Amino acid sequence: MGNHFSMDIENLKSCFEQIGDFKSWLYLGTWKNHHELFGVIKEYSGANYLFVISISKNFPNDKPEIFFLKGHSVFGDIPHLMPSDAICYVDEEGILIDEDNPAGVIRDAFRKAFDTLVKSLKGESERDYVREFQFYWGGPGSIEMTSFVGDAKTPKLVQWLVAGDGRNFVFEDEQQSQLYLPKFDAVPDESLTRQILYLPLSSSRGISFKDKWMIGTLRKVIFGNIGFKERVNKFLRADSSLPVYITIPTENSSRVHFAISFENASGHKHPLLDKKCQSEIKPIIVKRMDKDYLLPRGGARKEISNKKVCVIGCGAIGGIVAVELAKAGISKLLLIDPDRFSEDNLYRHVLGMNDGIGQSKVDCLKKVIESKLPHSIITAISKRFDEAVDDGKIDFSEYDVVIDATGKPNVGFQIAHYFVSKHNKRLPVIHGWLEPFGIGGHAVVTNQKNGGCYKCLFRRTEEGSIYSGASFAAPGQSFSKSMFGCVGMFTPFSSLDAMKSAVIIVEASVKVLLGQENNSQLLSWKGEAEDFLSQGFTLSNRYKNLTADELFEKRYEFINEHCPLCTKEMN
């Protein structure tokens, strides 16, 4: 077969000789793209059926393809039988194939494909029409539309907009279209803008693709599964050519979306109401971009999509935090940072060369996040935290979590003072920072029901200087470096270090927003110390004496009962 990873023909033939499931088999030759074809006859219910098994050059690491010869032309559209006669018998996502047992792979693949086919022929897979609806729906001449309409319970009119370049969009209303169209650089053609009727069906009874969908099929599906029939009829009577946008429930509590327009409709009655009308239906394939679908499909949390989070400091850690909070499902972010994005930060920041070197970090992050994630709404303030507060334009009572990713203790003190003693809402504040040379990082969740604030972490040495009790580095050391004397001072850490701290900050934020964590806590990740020690620095007792598991077990023990900030305010 001409591939380092493939089996030769004789070994493949030997595999078929070992399988006792076939009445007979025959090697058919090599097909395009180096597929070896084997014909097999399988007896079932007194009849012989012919199958073709296609073995790719990457077998046994690729599963065999199984074809039911002329099956589609004889049986039509039945679940799991493709127009090519291929049987869709297993999802390749996460499949584990035993490469050391090639004969077993062929045998098990055929058995699975054959069982799948038999169930479809017996009518036991009717529900799979709904599961695989998007595969069967559409066809030559179908149009596609991008939809931002979520799952609703009642019929309603929504907007169908056609952009000047021919792209189709569906929105809940004009306000939603104004929000999302600019993200697609789409300008609607006003002459082609119209309404479309949203119809949420209560069940999927009657959904089948054994026969081609006609207007009569559509009537049965809609009126056999829809509530609010009088309301639906009212919409249809008002517009005799009104297209429909249909959603049907699936077994996993989601819904399938598709749409239909009507061609060659005649008379003053809508085709769905005129039983004599034989108007052609034009399938429309819906590409869902609504939150109900897109967020859970990508692993985001729909439950926190309406939460608002403020991120103060958008450097290496804060940039990652902002992006990952948006990917976690949070739609509304406020970013505060006075700095501009510099070439110096390219190798440890989420922003890159083409994202706006020399421009405001928060403006660049806003552009990047909103361009990648359609439901993100980012507010950017290119100022210091104290300046942003003094402007009086931020209503923090609207926010659910505040994150301090500045990595600057004195800014952390400012933030803690403001939200503990000056702001009238007990707002969870998470401070996150890194230690040098990869020895670790921290996130302290504060202002929760058990008290505790950022200032609780700080202690005084015998000499009177203050230091962080969370630190993995012993007090009294300076870690700032510079390539050119006093210019461009920086703390040495890598992008990977920033990611580790960002992860615990984002995970802590999500737990707070979901109500899974209501207590203040100090979370730390512990890295290797070789680089740190090689520079002549000294580790703290916290690093030397506590394992990672012990650090986690003691996460609630950081609160200082004599803290001059939070205990005073609580009392």
Short mmCIF file of C-alpha atoms in Angstrom, two decimals, residues 77-417:
data_model
loop_
_atom_site.label_atom_id
_atom_site.label_comp_id
_atom_site.label_asym_id
_atom_site.label_seq_id
_atom_site.Cartn_x
_atom_site.Cartn_y
_atom_site.Cartn_z
CA ASP A 77 -33.05 7.99 3.44
CA ILE A 78 -32.95 5.86 6.54
CA PRO A 79 -30.98 6.81 9.66
CA HIS A 80 -27.21 6.28 9.42
CA LEU A 81 -27.22 5.30 5.70
CA MET A 82 -25.51 7.97 3.64
CA PRO A 83 -26.31 8.73 -0.02
CA SER A 84 -22.90 7.20 -0.82
CA ASP A 85 -24.17 3.91 0.73
CA ALA A 86 -21.71 4.38 3.62
CA ILE A 87 -23.02 3.33 7.02
CA CYS A 88 -22.39 5.88 9.76
CA TYR A 89 -21.79 3.46 12.61
CA VAL A 90 -19.50 5.22 15.09
CA ASP A 91 -18.41 8.72 16.01
CA GLU A 92 -14.64 9.03 15.52
CA GLU A 93 -14.34 11.57 18.35
CA GLY A 94 -12.32 9.89 21.09
CA ILE A 95 -12.49 6.44 19.49
CA LEU A 96 -9.82 3.96 20.65
CA ILE A 97 -8.73 1.40 18.04
CA ASP A 98 -6.70 -1.67 19.01
CA GLU A 99 -3.93 -1.48 16.43
CA ASP A 100 -2.48 -4.79 17.67
CA ASN A 101 -5.63 -6.69 16.64
CA PRO A 102 -6.45 -5.63 13.04
CA ALA A 103 -8.72 -8.63 12.36
CA GLY A 104 -10.68 -7.74 15.51
CA VAL A 105 -10.96 -4.12 14.36
CA ILE A 106 -12.48 -5.18 11.01
CA ARG A 107 -14.80 -7.70 12.68
CA ASP A 108 -16.06 -5.29 15.36
CA ALA A 109 -16.46 -2.44 12.87
CA PHE A 110 -18.58 -4.59 10.58
CA ARG A 111 -20.70 -5.91 13.45
CA LYS A 112 -21.35 -2.38 14.67
CA ALA A 113 -22.20 -1.16 11.16
CA PHE A 114 -24.46 -4.15 10.48
CA ASP A 115 -26.33 -3.79 13.79
CA THR A 116 -26.78 -0.06 13.10
CA LEU A 117 -28.19 -0.82 9.64
CA VAL A 118 -30.59 -3.50 10.90
CA LYS A 119 -32.01 -1.16 13.54
CA SER A 120 -32.58 1.48 10.88
CA LEU A 121 -34.29 -0.99 8.54
CA LYS A 122 -36.56 -2.16 11.37
CA GLY A 123 -37.58 1.41 12.14
CA GLU A 124 -35.91 1.33 15.56
CA SER A 125 -33.79 4.41 14.83
CA GLU A 126 -36.53 6.89 13.98
CA ARG A 127 -35.39 9.25 16.74
CA ASP A 128 -32.01 9.47 15.05
CA TYR A 129 -33.64 11.56 12.34
CA VAL A 130 -33.82 14.33 14.92
CA ARG A 131 -30.31 13.70 16.28
CA GLU A 132 -28.90 13.86 12.74
CA PHE A 133 -31.41 16.35 11.36
CA GLN A 134 -28.78 18.75 10.05
CA PHE A 135 -27.28 16.00 7.90
CA TYR A 136 -30.57 15.19 6.17
CA TRP A 137 -31.85 18.75 5.93
CA GLY A 138 -30.99 20.94 2.98
CA GLY A 139 -29.53 19.85 -0.31
CA PRO A 140 -28.66 21.44 -3.64
CA GLY A 141 -29.83 25.04 -3.84
CA SER A 142 -30.28 25.43 -0.08
CA ILE A 143 -29.21 28.70 1.46
CA GLU A 144 -27.50 29.15 4.81
CA MET A 145 -28.34 31.69 7.46
CA THR A 146 -26.44 32.65 10.60
CA SER A 147 -28.81 32.86 13.53
CA PHE A 148 -28.59 34.69 16.84
CA VAL A 149 -32.07 33.58 17.89
CA GLY A 150 -32.02 31.40 20.98
CA ASP A 151 -34.45 28.78 22.24
CA ALA A 152 -37.82 30.34 23.05
CA LYS A 153 -41.14 28.80 24.14
CA THR A 154 -43.67 30.79 22.13
CA PRO A 155 -44.12 31.74 18.45
CA LYS A 156 -42.93 35.20 17.48
CA LEU A 157 -41.70 37.26 14.57
CA VAL A 158 -37.95 37.69 14.23
CA GLN A 159 -35.79 39.53 11.68
CA TRP A 160 -34.28 38.01 8.56
CA LEU A 161 -31.60 40.29 7.15
CA VAL A 162 -29.61 39.82 3.96
CA ALA A 163 -26.25 41.58 3.79
CA GLY A 164 -25.07 43.35 0.67
CA ASP A 165 -22.70 40.45 -0.06
CA GLY A 166 -25.53 37.91 0.10
CA ARG A 167 -24.98 36.53 3.61
CA ASN A 168 -28.17 35.78 5.56
CA PHE A 169 -28.70 36.59 9.25
CA VAL A 170 -31.55 36.10 11.71
CA PHE A 171 -31.91 38.29 14.80
CA GLU A 172 -34.38 38.64 17.63
CA ASP A 173 -34.92 42.31 16.86
CA GLU A 174 -33.34 45.43 15.40
CA GLN A 175 -31.35 46.13 18.57
CA GLN A 176 -29.67 42.73 18.37
CA SER A 177 -28.90 43.17 14.69
CA GLN A 178 -27.24 46.52 15.36
CA LEU A 179 -25.06 44.88 18.00
CA TYR A 180 -23.87 41.89 15.97
CA LEU A 181 -23.81 42.94 12.31
CA PRO A 182 -20.74 45.20 12.71
CA LYS A 183 -18.80 42.22 14.10
CA PHE A 184 -19.31 40.50 10.74
CA ASP A 185 -18.59 43.63 8.67
CA ALA A 186 -22.08 43.16 7.29
CA VAL A 187 -24.29 45.92 5.92
CA PRO A 188 -27.92 44.84 5.45
CA ASP A 189 -29.70 45.30 2.15
CA GLU A 190 -32.84 47.09 3.36
CA SER A 191 -34.82 45.93 0.34
CA LEU A 192 -34.28 42.28 1.31
CA THR A 193 -34.95 42.64 5.04
CA ARG A 194 -38.09 40.84 6.16
CA GLN A 195 -39.73 39.03 9.03
CA ILE A 196 -39.67 35.29 9.62
CA LEU A 197 -41.99 33.37 11.94
CA TYR A 198 -40.27 31.57 14.82
CA LEU A 199 -42.10 28.30 15.61
CA PRO A 200 -40.93 26.22 18.62
CA LEU A 201 -42.40 22.73 18.27
CA SER A 202 -43.34 20.85 21.43
CA SER A 203 -42.19 17.46 20.14
CA SER A 204 -40.57 15.78 17.15
CA ARG A 205 -43.45 13.47 16.20
CA GLY A 206 -43.55 12.75 12.49
CA ILE A 207 -39.97 13.84 11.75
CA SER A 208 -38.69 11.46 9.08
CA PHE A 209 -36.68 11.58 5.89
CA LYS A 210 -37.88 8.35 4.32
CA ASP A 211 -39.71 10.51 1.80
CA LYS A 212 -38.90 13.93 0.41
CA TRP A 213 -40.35 16.77 2.43
CA MET A 214 -43.28 18.45 0.67
CA ILE A 215 -45.64 21.18 1.81
CA GLY A 216 -48.01 18.52 3.16
CA THR A 217 -45.21 16.98 5.23
CA LEU A 218 -44.42 20.38 6.68
CA ARG A 219 -48.05 21.06 7.62
CA LYS A 220 -48.27 17.76 9.51
CA VAL A 221 -45.00 18.34 11.35
CA ILE A 222 -45.87 21.90 12.38
CA PHE A 223 -49.55 21.58 13.31
CA GLY A 224 -49.02 18.17 14.88
CA ASN A 225 -46.44 19.56 17.29
CA ILE A 226 -47.22 23.23 17.87
CA GLY A 227 -49.07 24.99 20.65
CA PHE A 228 -50.57 28.46 20.36
CA LYS A 229 -52.23 27.47 17.07
CA GLU A 230 -54.50 30.49 16.90
CA ARG A 231 -51.55 32.80 17.41
CA VAL A 232 -49.65 30.99 14.66
CA ASN A 233 -52.63 31.22 12.32
CA LYS A 234 -52.89 34.96 13.00
CA PHE A 235 -49.27 35.48 11.92
CA LEU A 236 -49.75 33.35 8.79
CA ARG A 237 -52.99 35.09 7.80
CA ALA A 238 -51.24 38.48 8.03
CA ASP A 239 -48.53 37.53 5.51
CA SER A 240 -49.25 34.90 2.88
CA SER A 241 -45.55 34.43 2.02
CA LEU A 242 -44.14 34.50 5.56
CA PRO A 243 -41.14 32.14 5.87
CA VAL A 244 -40.87 29.99 8.98
CA TYR A 245 -38.02 29.30 11.42
CA ILE A 246 -38.64 26.01 13.23
CA THR A 247 -37.05 24.51 16.34
CA ILE A 248 -37.60 20.94 17.49
CA PRO A 249 -36.59 19.42 20.85
CA THR A 250 -33.97 16.70 21.12
CA GLU A 251 -33.40 14.09 23.82
CA ASN A 252 -30.52 16.02 25.39
CA SER A 253 -32.67 19.09 26.16
CA SER A 254 -31.30 21.11 23.25
CA ARG A 255 -33.16 22.06 20.08
CA VAL A 256 -32.55 21.68 16.36
CA HIS A 257 -33.04 24.87 14.33
CA PHE A 258 -33.96 25.02 10.63
CA ALA A 259 -35.94 27.31 8.36
CA ILE A 260 -38.09 27.24 5.24
CA SER A 261 -39.18 29.73 2.62
CA PHE A 262 -41.95 29.14 0.10
CA GLU A 263 -41.66 29.36 -3.67
CA ASN A 264 -44.38 29.72 -6.28
CA ALA A 265 -47.00 30.44 -3.65
CA SER A 266 -50.21 31.68 -5.27
CA GLY A 267 -53.35 33.27 -3.93
CA HIS A 268 -53.95 35.23 -0.77
CA LYS A 269 -53.64 32.32 1.64
CA HIS A 270 -50.42 31.17 3.27
CA PRO A 271 -49.26 27.77 1.90
CA LEU A 272 -49.40 26.29 5.41
CA LEU A 273 -53.08 27.26 5.69
CA ASP A 274 -54.14 26.43 2.13
CA LYS A 275 -54.40 22.65 1.88
CA LYS A 276 -54.85 22.88 -1.88
CA CYS A 277 -51.61 24.80 -2.30
CA GLN A 278 -48.67 22.76 -3.57
CA SER A 279 -46.05 25.47 -3.16
CA GLU A 280 -42.47 24.25 -3.20
CA ILE A 281 -40.57 24.53 0.04
CA LYS A 282 -37.01 25.81 0.02
CA PRO A 283 -34.88 24.42 2.88
CA ILE A 284 -32.73 26.91 4.76
CA ILE A 285 -29.78 25.61 6.78
CA VAL A 286 -29.37 27.42 10.09
CA LYS A 287 -25.87 28.01 11.47
CA ARG A 288 -26.46 28.76 15.13
CA MET A 289 -24.52 31.54 16.84
CA ASP A 290 -26.91 32.12 19.74
CA LYS A 291 -25.81 31.79 23.35
CA ASP A 292 -28.10 28.84 24.04
CA TYR A 293 -26.11 26.77 21.55
CA LEU A 294 -22.69 28.32 21.19
CA LEU A 295 -21.72 28.62 24.86
CA PRO A 296 -22.38 25.04 26.04
CA ARG A 297 -21.09 23.66 22.73
CA GLY A 298 -17.75 25.35 23.41
CA GLY A 299 -17.60 24.41 27.10
CA ALA A 300 -18.66 27.85 28.39
CA ARG A 301 -21.18 28.30 31.19
CA LYS A 302 -24.50 29.73 30.11
CA GLU A 303 -25.41 30.37 33.77
CA ILE A 304 -22.83 33.14 34.03
CA SER A 305 -23.35 34.68 30.60
CA ASN A 306 -25.17 37.69 32.06
CA LYS A 307 -22.65 38.32 34.84
CA LYS A 308 -20.35 41.35 34.76
CA VAL A 309 -16.68 41.21 35.76
CA CYS A 310 -14.10 43.97 36.08
CA VAL A 311 -10.43 43.15 35.40
CA ILE A 312 -7.92 45.70 36.70
CA GLY A 313 -4.49 45.24 35.11
CA CYS A 314 -4.27 43.70 31.66
CA GLY A 315 -0.65 42.61 31.46
CA ALA A 316 0.55 39.03 31.09
CA ILE A 317 -1.84 37.62 33.71
CA GLY A 318 -4.72 40.04 33.22
CA GLY A 319 -4.72 39.62 29.44
CA ILE A 320 -5.10 35.85 29.75
CA VAL A 321 -7.71 36.28 32.49
CA ALA A 322 -9.80 38.60 30.29
CA VAL A 323 -9.72 36.25 27.32
CA GLU A 324 -10.48 33.14 29.38
CA LEU A 325 -13.31 34.80 31.32
CA ALA A 326 -14.90 35.66 27.98
CA LYS A 327 -14.41 32.06 26.80
CA ALA A 328 -15.90 30.83 30.09
CA GLY A 329 -19.13 32.53 29.05
CA ILE A 330 -19.01 35.97 30.67
CA SER A 331 -20.33 38.39 28.08
CA LYS A 332 -19.66 41.72 29.77
CA LEU A 333 -16.15 42.67 30.89
CA LEU A 334 -14.73 45.97 32.09
CA LEU A 335 -10.97 46.25 31.50
CA ILE A 336 -8.91 48.91 33.31
CA ASP A 337 -5.21 49.50 32.59
CA PRO A 338 -3.28 52.70 31.73
CA ASP A 339 -0.42 51.02 29.84
CA ARG A 340 0.27 50.61 26.15
CA PHE A 341 1.17 47.29 24.58
CA SER A 342 4.92 47.05 24.07
CA GLU A 343 7.20 44.83 21.99
CA ASP A 344 8.90 43.86 25.26
CA ASN A 345 5.83 41.83 26.25
CA LEU A 346 5.31 39.86 23.04
CA TYR A 347 6.48 36.54 24.46
CA ARG A 348 4.33 36.58 27.59
CA HIS A 349 1.15 38.38 26.54
CA VAL A 350 -1.95 37.15 24.71
CA LEU A 351 -1.64 40.08 22.31
CA GLY A 352 0.70 39.70 19.35
CA MET A 353 2.58 41.70 16.73
CA ASN A 354 -0.52 42.54 14.71
CA ASP A 355 -2.76 43.38 17.66
CA GLY A 356 -1.67 46.98 18.19
CA ILE A 357 1.90 47.53 19.40
CA GLY A 358 2.11 51.01 20.88
CA GLN A 359 -1.63 51.21 21.50
CA SER A 360 -3.64 50.95 24.71
CA LYS A 361 -3.63 47.39 26.08
CA VAL A 362 -7.30 47.49 27.00
CA ASP A 363 -8.34 48.83 23.59
CA CYS A 364 -6.31 46.09 21.89
CA LEU A 365 -7.79 43.39 24.12
CA LYS A 366 -11.30 44.70 23.48
CA LYS A 367 -10.73 44.46 19.74
CA VAL A 368 -9.21 40.97 19.92
CA ILE A 369 -11.85 39.49 22.24
CA GLU A 370 -14.84 40.98 20.46
CA SER A 371 -13.49 39.88 17.08
CA LYS A 372 -13.11 36.29 18.27
CA LEU A 373 -16.14 35.84 20.52
CA PRO A 374 -19.41 37.22 19.11
CA HIS A 375 -21.28 37.58 22.40
CA SER A 376 -18.55 39.54 24.18
CA ILE A 377 -19.19 43.17 25.07
CA ILE A 378 -15.99 44.75 26.37
CA THR A 379 -15.68 48.16 28.00
CA ALA A 380 -12.11 49.48 27.96
CA ILE A 381 -10.79 52.23 30.23
CA SER A 382 -7.19 53.19 29.59
CA LYS A 383 -6.54 54.73 33.02
CA ARG A 384 -5.23 53.79 36.44
CA PHE A 385 -7.77 52.31 38.84
CA ASP A 386 -7.85 55.40 41.07
CA GLU A 387 -8.33 57.67 38.05
CA ALA A 388 -11.15 55.51 36.73
CA VAL A 389 -12.88 55.61 40.12
CA ASP A 390 -12.44 59.38 40.46
CA ASP A 391 -14.13 59.89 37.09
CA GLY A 392 -17.31 58.58 38.71
CA LYS A 393 -18.47 56.84 35.55
CA ILE A 394 -18.27 53.26 36.82
CA ASP A 395 -21.17 51.83 38.82
CA PHE A 396 -19.51 48.89 40.55
CA SER A 397 -22.84 47.84 42.05
CA GLU A 398 -23.61 46.40 38.59
CA TYR A 399 -20.61 44.06 38.80
CA ASP A 400 -20.41 40.57 40.27
CA VAL A 401 -16.64 40.10 40.66
CA VAL A 402 -13.62 42.41 40.55
CA ILE A 403 -10.18 41.00 39.65
CA ASP A 404 -6.91 42.71 40.50
CA ALA A 405 -4.26 41.38 38.12
CA THR A 406 -1.88 44.33 38.41
CA GLY A 407 0.65 42.35 40.46
CA LYS A 408 1.42 45.57 42.35
CA PRO A 409 0.87 45.38 46.12
CA ASN A 410 0.20 49.09 46.54
CA VAL A 411 -2.44 49.07 43.82
CA GLY A 412 -3.84 45.98 45.54
CA PHE A 413 -4.07 47.98 48.77
CA GLN A 414 -5.95 50.75 46.95
CA ILE A 415 -8.40 48.26 45.48
CA ALA A 416 -8.89 46.51 48.83
CA HIS A 417 -9.48 49.80 50.66
#
